[in-house]
Amino acid sequence: MNVTVISGLPKWKVLCLLPTAFKGWHIRFRGIDTYTCKKVEIDSEQALPVHTDGEPVFLQRKMTAALEPDKIRLIVG
């Protein structure tokens, strides 16, 4: 799972840099860091809106996301 962390940038600058993400250029800018991991835990001082696959989970201060092996099985044929 790739996690992108943006820190120390004003919101207007984040909006201006957003189109660069389509070609992967966003990682070239100071204040934008990308990490690869199997699990991420996010703790925030203030409650933030959270969506999972487009479904609202509402405001949360803590969130955990993880990759689970063998959780999707496909039958082809």
PDB file of N, CA and C in Angstrom:
ATOM      1  N   MET A   1       0.852  -1.149   0.000  1.00  0.00           N
ATOM      2  CA  MET A   1       0.000   0.000   0.000  1.00  0.00           C
ATOM      3  C   MET A   1       0.910   1.226   0.000  1.00  0.00           C
ATOM      4  N   ASN A   2       0.600   2.187  -0.839  1.00  0.00           N
ATOM      5  CA  ASN A   2       1.351   3.436  -0.879  1.00  0.00           C
ATOM      6  C   ASN A   2       0.592   4.494  -0.095  1.00  0.00           C
ATOM      7  N   VAL A   3       1.294   5.176   0.787  1.00  0.00           N
ATOM      8  CA  VAL A   3       0.716   6.235   1.612  1.00  0.00           C
ATOM      9  C   VAL A   3       1.457   7.521   1.306  1.00  0.00           C
ATOM     10  N   THR A   4       0.719   8.572   0.968  1.00  0.00           N
ATOM     11  CA  THR A   4       1.312   9.873   0.693  1.00  0.00           C
ATOM     12  C   THR A   4       0.978  10.818   1.832  1.00  0.00           C
ATOM     13  N   VAL A   5       2.015  11.449   2.398  1.00  0.00           N
ATOM     14  CA  VAL A   5       1.845  12.383   3.511  1.00  0.00           C
ATOM     15  C   VAL A   5       2.241  13.766   3.022  1.00  0.00           C
ATOM     16  N   ILE A   6       1.342  14.727   3.214  1.00  0.00           N
ATOM     17  CA  ILE A   6       1.605  16.115   2.830  1.00  0.00           C
ATOM     18  C   ILE A   6       1.680  16.933   4.108  1.00  0.00           C
ATOM     19  N   SER A   7       2.789  17.637   4.298  1.00  0.00           N
ATOM     20  CA  SER A   7       2.935  18.443   5.512  1.00  0.00           C
ATOM     21  C   SER A   7       3.642  19.755   5.200  1.00  0.00           C
ATOM     22  N   GLY A   8       3.239  20.775   5.930  1.00  0.00           N
ATOM     23  CA  GLY A   8       3.888  22.072   5.803  1.00  0.00           C
ATOM     24  C   GLY A   8       3.554  22.833   4.539  1.00  0.00           C
ATOM     25  N   LEU A   9       2.487  22.445   3.848  1.00  0.00           N
ATOM     26  CA  LEU A   9       2.082  23.149   2.627  1.00  0.00           C
ATOM     27  C   LEU A   9       0.704  23.776   2.834  1.00  0.00           C
ATOM     28  N   PRO A  10       0.520  25.003   2.356  1.00  0.00           N
ATOM     29  CA  PRO A  10      -0.818  25.605   2.440  1.00  0.00           C
ATOM     30  C   PRO A  10      -1.788  24.874   1.505  1.00  0.00           C
ATOM     31  N   LYS A  11      -3.054  24.923   1.839  1.00  0.00           N
ATOM     32  CA  LYS A  11      -4.073  24.211   1.059  1.00  0.00           C
ATOM     33  C   LYS A  11      -4.082  24.638  -0.405  1.00  0.00           C
ATOM     34  N   TRP A  12      -3.876  25.912  -0.677  1.00  0.00           N
ATOM     35  CA  TRP A  12      -3.905  26.375  -2.067  1.00  0.00           C
ATOM     36  C   TRP A  12      -2.782  25.729  -2.880  1.00  0.00           C
ATOM     37  N   LYS A  13      -1.614  25.518  -2.226  1.00  0.00           N
ATOM     38  CA  LYS A  13      -0.495  24.904  -2.942  1.00  0.00           C
ATOM     39  C   LYS A  13      -0.759  23.422  -3.192  1.00  0.00           C
ATOM     40  N   VAL A  14      -1.400  22.756  -2.226  1.00  0.00           N
ATOM     41  CA  VAL A  14      -1.763  21.349  -2.402  1.00  0.00           C
ATOM     42  C   VAL A  14      -2.711  21.218  -3.595  1.00  0.00           C
ATOM     43  N   LEU A  15      -3.678  22.111  -3.704  1.00  0.00           N
ATOM     44  CA  LEU A  15      -4.604  22.081  -4.847  1.00  0.00           C
ATOM     45  C   LEU A  15      -3.875  22.305  -6.169  1.00  0.00           C
ATOM     46  N   CYS A  16      -2.887  23.199  -6.165  1.00  0.00           N
ATOM     47  CA  CYS A  16      -2.122  23.454  -7.393  1.00  0.00           C
ATOM     48  C   CYS A  16      -1.272  22.243  -7.781  1.00  0.00           C
ATOM     49  N   LEU A  17      -0.775  21.487  -6.788  1.00  0.00           N
ATOM     50  CA  LEU A  17       0.077  20.332  -7.057  1.00  0.00           C
ATOM     51  C   LEU A  17      -0.717  19.066  -7.365  1.00  0.00           C
ATOM     52  N   LEU A  18      -2.000  19.062  -7.067  1.00  0.00           N
ATOM     53  CA  LEU A  18      -2.814  17.865  -7.264  1.00  0.00           C
ATOM     54  C   LEU A  18      -2.737  17.298  -8.683  1.00  0.00           C
ATOM     55  N   PRO A  19      -2.794  18.109  -9.740  1.00  0.00           N
ATOM     56  CA  PRO A  19      -2.698  17.541 -11.096  1.00  0.00           C
ATOM     57  C   PRO A  19      -1.374  16.810 -11.371  1.00  0.00           C
ATOM     58  N   THR A  20      -0.315  17.142 -10.633  1.00  0.00           N
ATOM     59  CA  THR A  20       0.960  16.477 -10.861  1.00  0.00           C
ATOM     60  C   THR A  20       0.928  15.017 -10.410  1.00  0.00           C
ATOM     61  N   ALA A  21      -0.023  14.662  -9.557  1.00  0.00           N
ATOM     62  CA  ALA A  21      -0.121  13.286  -9.055  1.00  0.00           C
ATOM     63  C   ALA A  21      -0.520  12.308 -10.160  1.00  0.00           C
ATOM     64  N   PHE A  22      -1.208  12.775 -11.173  1.00  0.00           N
ATOM     65  CA  PHE A  22      -1.640  11.886 -12.248  1.00  0.00           C
ATOM     66  C   PHE A  22      -0.464  11.279 -13.008  1.00  0.00           C
ATOM     67  N   LYS A  23       0.655  11.996 -13.055  1.00  0.00           N
ATOM     68  CA  LYS A  23       1.838  11.484 -13.754  1.00  0.00           C
ATOM     69  C   LYS A  23       2.944  11.072 -12.780  1.00  0.00           C
ATOM     70  N   GLY A  24       2.655  11.114 -11.479  1.00  0.00           N
ATOM     71  CA  GLY A  24       3.637  10.714 -10.484  1.00  0.00           C
ATOM     72  C   GLY A  24       4.666  11.778 -10.154  1.00  0.00           C
ATOM     73  N   TRP A  25       4.476  12.992 -10.620  1.00  0.00           N
ATOM     74  CA  TRP A  25       5.444  14.062 -10.395  1.00  0.00           C
ATOM     75  C   TRP A  25       5.331  14.665  -8.998  1.00  0.00           C
ATOM     76  N   HIS A  26       4.262  14.374  -8.273  1.00  0.00           N
ATOM     77  CA  HIS A  26       4.034  14.980  -6.962  1.00  0.00           C
ATOM     78  C   HIS A  26       5.145  14.623  -5.961  1.00  0.00           C
ATOM     79  N   ILE A  27       5.827  13.504  -6.160  1.00  0.00           N
ATOM     80  CA  ILE A  27       6.858  13.094  -5.207  1.00  0.00           C
ATOM     81  C   ILE A  27       8.130  13.933  -5.316  1.00  0.00           C
ATOM     82  N   ARG A  28       8.215  14.786  -6.299  1.00  0.00           N
ATOM     83  CA  ARG A  28       9.398  15.632  -6.497  1.00  0.00           C
ATOM     84  C   ARG A  28       9.379  16.889  -5.631  1.00  0.00           C
ATOM     85  N   PHE A  29       8.258  17.191  -4.983  1.00  0.00           N
ATOM     86  CA  PHE A  29       8.104  18.449  -4.262  1.00  0.00           C
ATOM     87  C   PHE A  29       8.395  18.287  -2.774  1.00  0.00           C
ATOM     88  N   ARG A  30       9.036  19.285  -2.201  1.00  0.00           N
ATOM     89  CA  ARG A  30       9.311  19.300  -0.769  1.00  0.00           C
ATOM     90  C   ARG A  30       7.985  19.379  -0.014  1.00  0.00           C
ATOM     91  N   GLY A  31       7.879  18.605   1.066  1.00  0.00           N
ATOM     92  CA  GLY A  31       6.650  18.595   1.861  1.00  0.00           C
ATOM     93  C   GLY A  31       5.718  17.457   1.485  1.00  0.00           C
ATOM     94  N   ILE A  32       6.071  16.684   0.437  1.00  0.00           N
ATOM     95  CA  ILE A  32       5.280  15.536   0.025  1.00  0.00           C
ATOM     96  C   ILE A  32       6.166  14.296   0.109  1.00  0.00           C
ATOM     97  N   ASP A  33       5.763  13.361   0.971  1.00  0.00           N
ATOM     98  CA  ASP A  33       6.526  12.131   1.168  1.00  0.00           C
ATOM     99  C   ASP A  33       5.624  10.934   0.894  1.00  0.00           C
ATOM    100  N   THR A  34       6.182   9.896   0.286  1.00  0.00           N
ATOM    101  CA  THR A  34       5.432   8.678  -0.022  1.00  0.00           C
ATOM    102  C   THR A  34       6.113   7.498   0.664  1.00  0.00           C
ATOM    103  N   TYR A  35       5.303   6.656   1.298  1.00  0.00           N
ATOM    104  CA  TYR A  35       5.791   5.477   2.009  1.00  0.00           C
ATOM    105  C   TYR A  35       5.079   4.240   1.477  1.00  0.00           C
ATOM    106  N   THR A  36       5.763   3.111   1.492  1.00  0.00           N
ATOM    107  CA  THR A  36       5.174   1.828   1.131  1.00  0.00           C
ATOM    108  C   THR A  36       5.116   0.985   2.395  1.00  0.00           C
ATOM    109  N   CYS A  37       3.930   0.432   2.682  1.00  0.00           N
ATOM    110  CA  CYS A  37       3.774  -0.323   3.921  1.00  0.00           C
ATOM    111  C   CYS A  37       2.660  -1.360   3.772  1.00  0.00           C
ATOM    112  N   LYS A  38       2.569  -2.250   4.749  1.00  0.00           N
ATOM    113  CA  LYS A  38       1.493  -3.233   4.792  1.00  0.00           C
ATOM    114  C   LYS A  38       0.387  -2.803   5.745  1.00  0.00           C
ATOM    115  N   LYS A  39       0.729  -1.885   6.674  1.00  0.00           N
ATOM    116  CA  LYS A  39      -0.259  -1.409   7.640  1.00  0.00           C
ATOM    117  C   LYS A  39       0.067   0.029   8.005  1.00  0.00           C
ATOM    118  N   VAL A  40      -0.971   0.839   8.168  1.00  0.00           N
ATOM    119  CA  VAL A  40      -0.778   2.230   8.589  1.00  0.00           C
ATOM    120  C   VAL A  40      -1.812   2.546   9.672  1.00  0.00           C
ATOM    121  N   GLU A  41      -1.352   3.241  10.705  1.00  0.00           N
ATOM    122  CA  GLU A  41      -2.228   3.713  11.777  1.00  0.00           C
ATOM    123  C   GLU A  41      -2.126   5.228  11.814  1.00  0.00           C
ATOM    124  N   ILE A  42      -3.263   5.895  11.763  1.00  0.00           N
ATOM    125  CA  ILE A  42      -3.300   7.354  11.741  1.00  0.00           C
ATOM    126  C   ILE A  42      -3.991   7.836  13.003  1.00  0.00           C
ATOM    127  N   ASP A  43      -3.296   8.687  13.770  1.00  0.00           N
ATOM    128  CA  ASP A  43      -3.861   9.341  14.949  1.00  0.00           C
ATOM    129  C   ASP A  43      -3.824  10.839  14.687  1.00  0.00           C
ATOM    130  N   SER A  44      -4.969  11.495  14.796  1.00  0.00           N
ATOM    131  CA  SER A  44      -5.063  12.920  14.526  1.00  0.00           C
ATOM    132  C   SER A  44      -5.522  13.661  15.780  1.00  0.00           C
ATOM    133  N   GLU A  45      -5.020  14.871  15.962  1.00  0.00           N
ATOM    134  CA  GLU A  45      -5.449  15.683  17.099  1.00  0.00           C
ATOM    135  C   GLU A  45      -6.906  16.094  16.966  1.00  0.00           C
ATOM    136  N   GLN A  46      -7.348  16.278  15.732  1.00  0.00           N
ATOM    137  CA  GLN A  46      -8.748  16.656  15.504  1.00  0.00           C
ATOM    138  C   GLN A  46      -9.423  15.580  14.657  1.00  0.00           C
ATOM    139  N   ALA A  47     -10.710  15.431  14.837  1.00  0.00           N
ATOM    140  CA  ALA A  47     -11.467  14.441  14.065  1.00  0.00           C
ATOM    141  C   ALA A  47     -11.502  14.851  12.593  1.00  0.00           C
ATOM    142  N   LEU A  48     -11.263  13.879  11.710  1.00  0.00           N
ATOM    143  CA  LEU A  48     -11.222  14.130  10.272  1.00  0.00           C
ATOM    144  C   LEU A  48     -12.270  13.286   9.565  1.00  0.00           C
ATOM    145  N   PRO A  49     -12.821  13.782   8.442  1.00  0.00           N
ATOM    146  CA  PRO A  49     -13.783  12.970   7.689  1.00  0.00           C
ATOM    147  C   PRO A  49     -13.079  11.787   7.022  1.00  0.00           C
ATOM    148  N   VAL A  50     -13.668  10.612   7.131  1.00  0.00           N
ATOM    149  CA  VAL A  50     -13.081   9.398   6.578  1.00  0.00           C
ATOM    150  C   VAL A  50     -14.088   8.747   5.645  1.00  0.00           C
ATOM    151  N   HIS A  51     -13.607   8.283   4.487  1.00  0.00           N
ATOM    152  CA  HIS A  51     -14.430   7.551   3.526  1.00  0.00           C
ATOM    153  C   HIS A  51     -13.733   6.244   3.206  1.00  0.00           C
ATOM    154  N   THR A  52     -14.487   5.153   3.146  1.00  0.00           N
ATOM    155  CA  THR A  52     -13.946   3.862   2.747  1.00  0.00           C
ATOM    156  C   THR A  52     -14.687   3.412   1.499  1.00  0.00           C
ATOM    157  N   ASP A  53     -13.975   3.319   0.398  1.00  0.00           N
ATOM    158  CA  ASP A  53     -14.582   2.981  -0.896  1.00  0.00           C
ATOM    159  C   ASP A  53     -15.766   3.881  -1.216  1.00  0.00           C
ATOM    160  N   GLY A  54     -15.645   5.156  -0.859  1.00  0.00           N
ATOM    161  CA  GLY A  54     -16.697   6.117  -1.165  1.00  0.00           C
ATOM    162  C   GLY A  54     -17.817   6.160  -0.146  1.00  0.00           C
ATOM    163  N   GLU A  55     -17.797   5.274   0.841  1.00  0.00           N
ATOM    164  CA  GLU A  55     -18.829   5.260   1.879  1.00  0.00           C
ATOM    165  C   GLU A  55     -18.346   6.070   3.073  1.00  0.00           C
ATOM    166  N   PRO A  56     -19.152   7.031   3.558  1.00  0.00           N
ATOM    167  CA  PRO A  56     -18.705   7.836   4.698  1.00  0.00           C
ATOM    168  C   PRO A  56     -18.688   7.032   6.001  1.00  0.00           C
ATOM    169  N   VAL A  57     -17.627   7.218   6.770  1.00  0.00           N
ATOM    170  CA  VAL A  57     -17.519   6.629   8.103  1.00  0.00           C
ATOM    171  C   VAL A  57     -17.623   7.748   9.128  1.00  0.00           C
ATOM    172  N   PHE A  58     -17.746   8.961   8.654  1.00  0.00           N
ATOM    173  CA  PHE A  58     -17.895  10.173   9.457  1.00  0.00           C
ATOM    174  C   PHE A  58     -16.582  10.571  10.109  1.00  0.00           C
ATOM    175  N   LEU A  59     -16.636  11.425  11.114  1.00  0.00           N
ATOM    176  CA  LEU A  59     -15.427  11.988  11.703  1.00  0.00           C
ATOM    177  C   LEU A  59     -14.747  10.982  12.623  1.00  0.00           C
ATOM    178  N   GLN A  60     -13.427  10.827  12.416  1.00  0.00           N
ATOM    179  CA  GLN A  60     -12.639   9.883  13.204  1.00  0.00           C
ATOM    180  C   GLN A  60     -11.326  10.546  13.618  1.00  0.00           C
ATOM    181  N   ARG A  61     -10.846  10.201  14.816  1.00  0.00           N
ATOM    182  CA  ARG A  61      -9.524  10.654  15.257  1.00  0.00           C
ATOM    183  C   ARG A  61      -8.471   9.581  15.034  1.00  0.00           C
ATOM    184  N   LYS A  62      -8.893   8.315  15.007  1.00  0.00           N
ATOM    185  CA  LYS A  62      -7.963   7.208  14.802  1.00  0.00           C
ATOM    186  C   LYS A  62      -8.458   6.325  13.666  1.00  0.00           C
ATOM    187  N   MET A  63      -7.510   5.850  12.853  1.00  0.00           N
ATOM    188  CA  MET A  63      -7.869   4.984  11.746  1.00  0.00           C
ATOM    189  C   MET A  63      -6.721   4.016  11.477  1.00  0.00           C
ATOM    190  N   THR A  64      -7.063   2.778  11.147  1.00  0.00           N
ATOM    191  CA  THR A  64      -6.071   1.774  10.785  1.00  0.00           C
ATOM    192  C   THR A  64      -6.456   1.183   9.438  1.00  0.00           C
ATOM    193  N   ALA A  65      -5.482   1.058   8.554  1.00  0.00           N
ATOM    194  CA  ALA A  65      -5.696   0.406   7.261  1.00  0.00           C
ATOM    195  C   ALA A  65      -4.578  -0.610   7.083  1.00  0.00           C
ATOM    196  N   ALA A  66      -4.952  -1.799   6.585  1.00  0.00           N
ATOM    197  CA  ALA A  66      -3.951  -2.851   6.428  1.00  0.00           C
ATOM    198  C   ALA A  66      -4.275  -3.706   5.215  1.00  0.00           C
ATOM    199  N   LEU A  67      -3.223  -4.277   4.650  1.00  0.00           N
ATOM    200  CA  LEU A  67      -3.385  -5.238   3.567  1.00  0.00           C
ATOM    201  C   LEU A  67      -3.552  -6.620   4.184  1.00  0.00           C
ATOM    202  N   GLU A  68      -4.522  -7.356   3.726  1.00  0.00           N
ATOM    203  CA  GLU A  68      -4.782  -8.695   4.246  1.00  0.00           C
ATOM    204  C   GLU A  68      -4.522  -9.723   3.151  1.00  0.00           C
ATOM    205  N   PRO A  69      -3.647 -10.691   3.386  1.00  0.00           N
ATOM    206  CA  PRO A  69      -3.378 -11.703   2.354  1.00  0.00           C
ATOM    207  C   PRO A  69      -4.566 -12.642   2.162  1.00  0.00           C
ATOM    208  N   ASP A  70      -4.778 -13.050   0.910  1.00  0.00           N
ATOM    209  CA  ASP A  70      -5.808 -14.037   0.572  1.00  0.00           C
ATOM    210  C   ASP A  70      -7.230 -13.627   0.945  1.00  0.00           C
ATOM    211  N   LYS A  71      -7.538 -12.333   0.941  1.00  0.00           N
ATOM    212  CA  LYS A  71      -8.884 -11.888   1.286  1.00  0.00           C
ATOM    213  C   LYS A  71      -9.802 -11.766   0.069  1.00  0.00           C
ATOM    214  N   ILE A  72      -9.228 -11.738  -1.124  1.00  0.00           N
ATOM    215  CA  ILE A  72     -10.043 -11.674  -2.335  1.00  0.00           C
ATOM    216  C   ILE A  72      -9.777 -12.942  -3.134  1.00  0.00           C
ATOM    217  N   ARG A  73     -10.823 -13.679  -3.401  1.00  0.00           N
ATOM    218  CA  ARG A  73     -10.683 -14.899  -4.205  1.00  0.00           C
ATOM    219  C   ARG A  73     -11.500 -14.740  -5.467  1.00  0.00           C
ATOM    220  N   LEU A  74     -10.902 -15.075  -6.574  1.00  0.00           N
ATOM    221  CA  LEU A  74     -11.570 -14.962  -7.869  1.00  0.00           C
ATOM    222  C   LEU A  74     -11.754 -16.334  -8.475  1.00  0.00           C
ATOM    223  N   ILE A  75     -12.910 -16.527  -9.056  1.00  0.00           N
ATOM    224  CA  ILE A  75     -13.168 -17.758  -9.811  1.00  0.00           C
ATOM    225  C   ILE A  75     -13.276 -17.341 -11.264  1.00  0.00           C
ATOM    226  N   VAL A  76     -12.364 -17.825 -12.073  1.00  0.00           N
ATOM    227  CA  VAL A  76     -12.317 -17.450 -13.492  1.00  0.00           C
ATOM    228  C   VAL A  76     -12.644 -18.667 -14.324  1.00  0.00           C
ATOM    229  N   GLY A  77     -13.529 -18.451 -15.300  1.00  0.00           N
ATOM    230  CA  GLY A  77     -13.783 -19.577 -16.200  1.00  0.00           C
ATOM    231  C   GLY A  77     -15.191 -19.833 -16.477  1.00  0.00           C
TER     232      GLY A  77
END
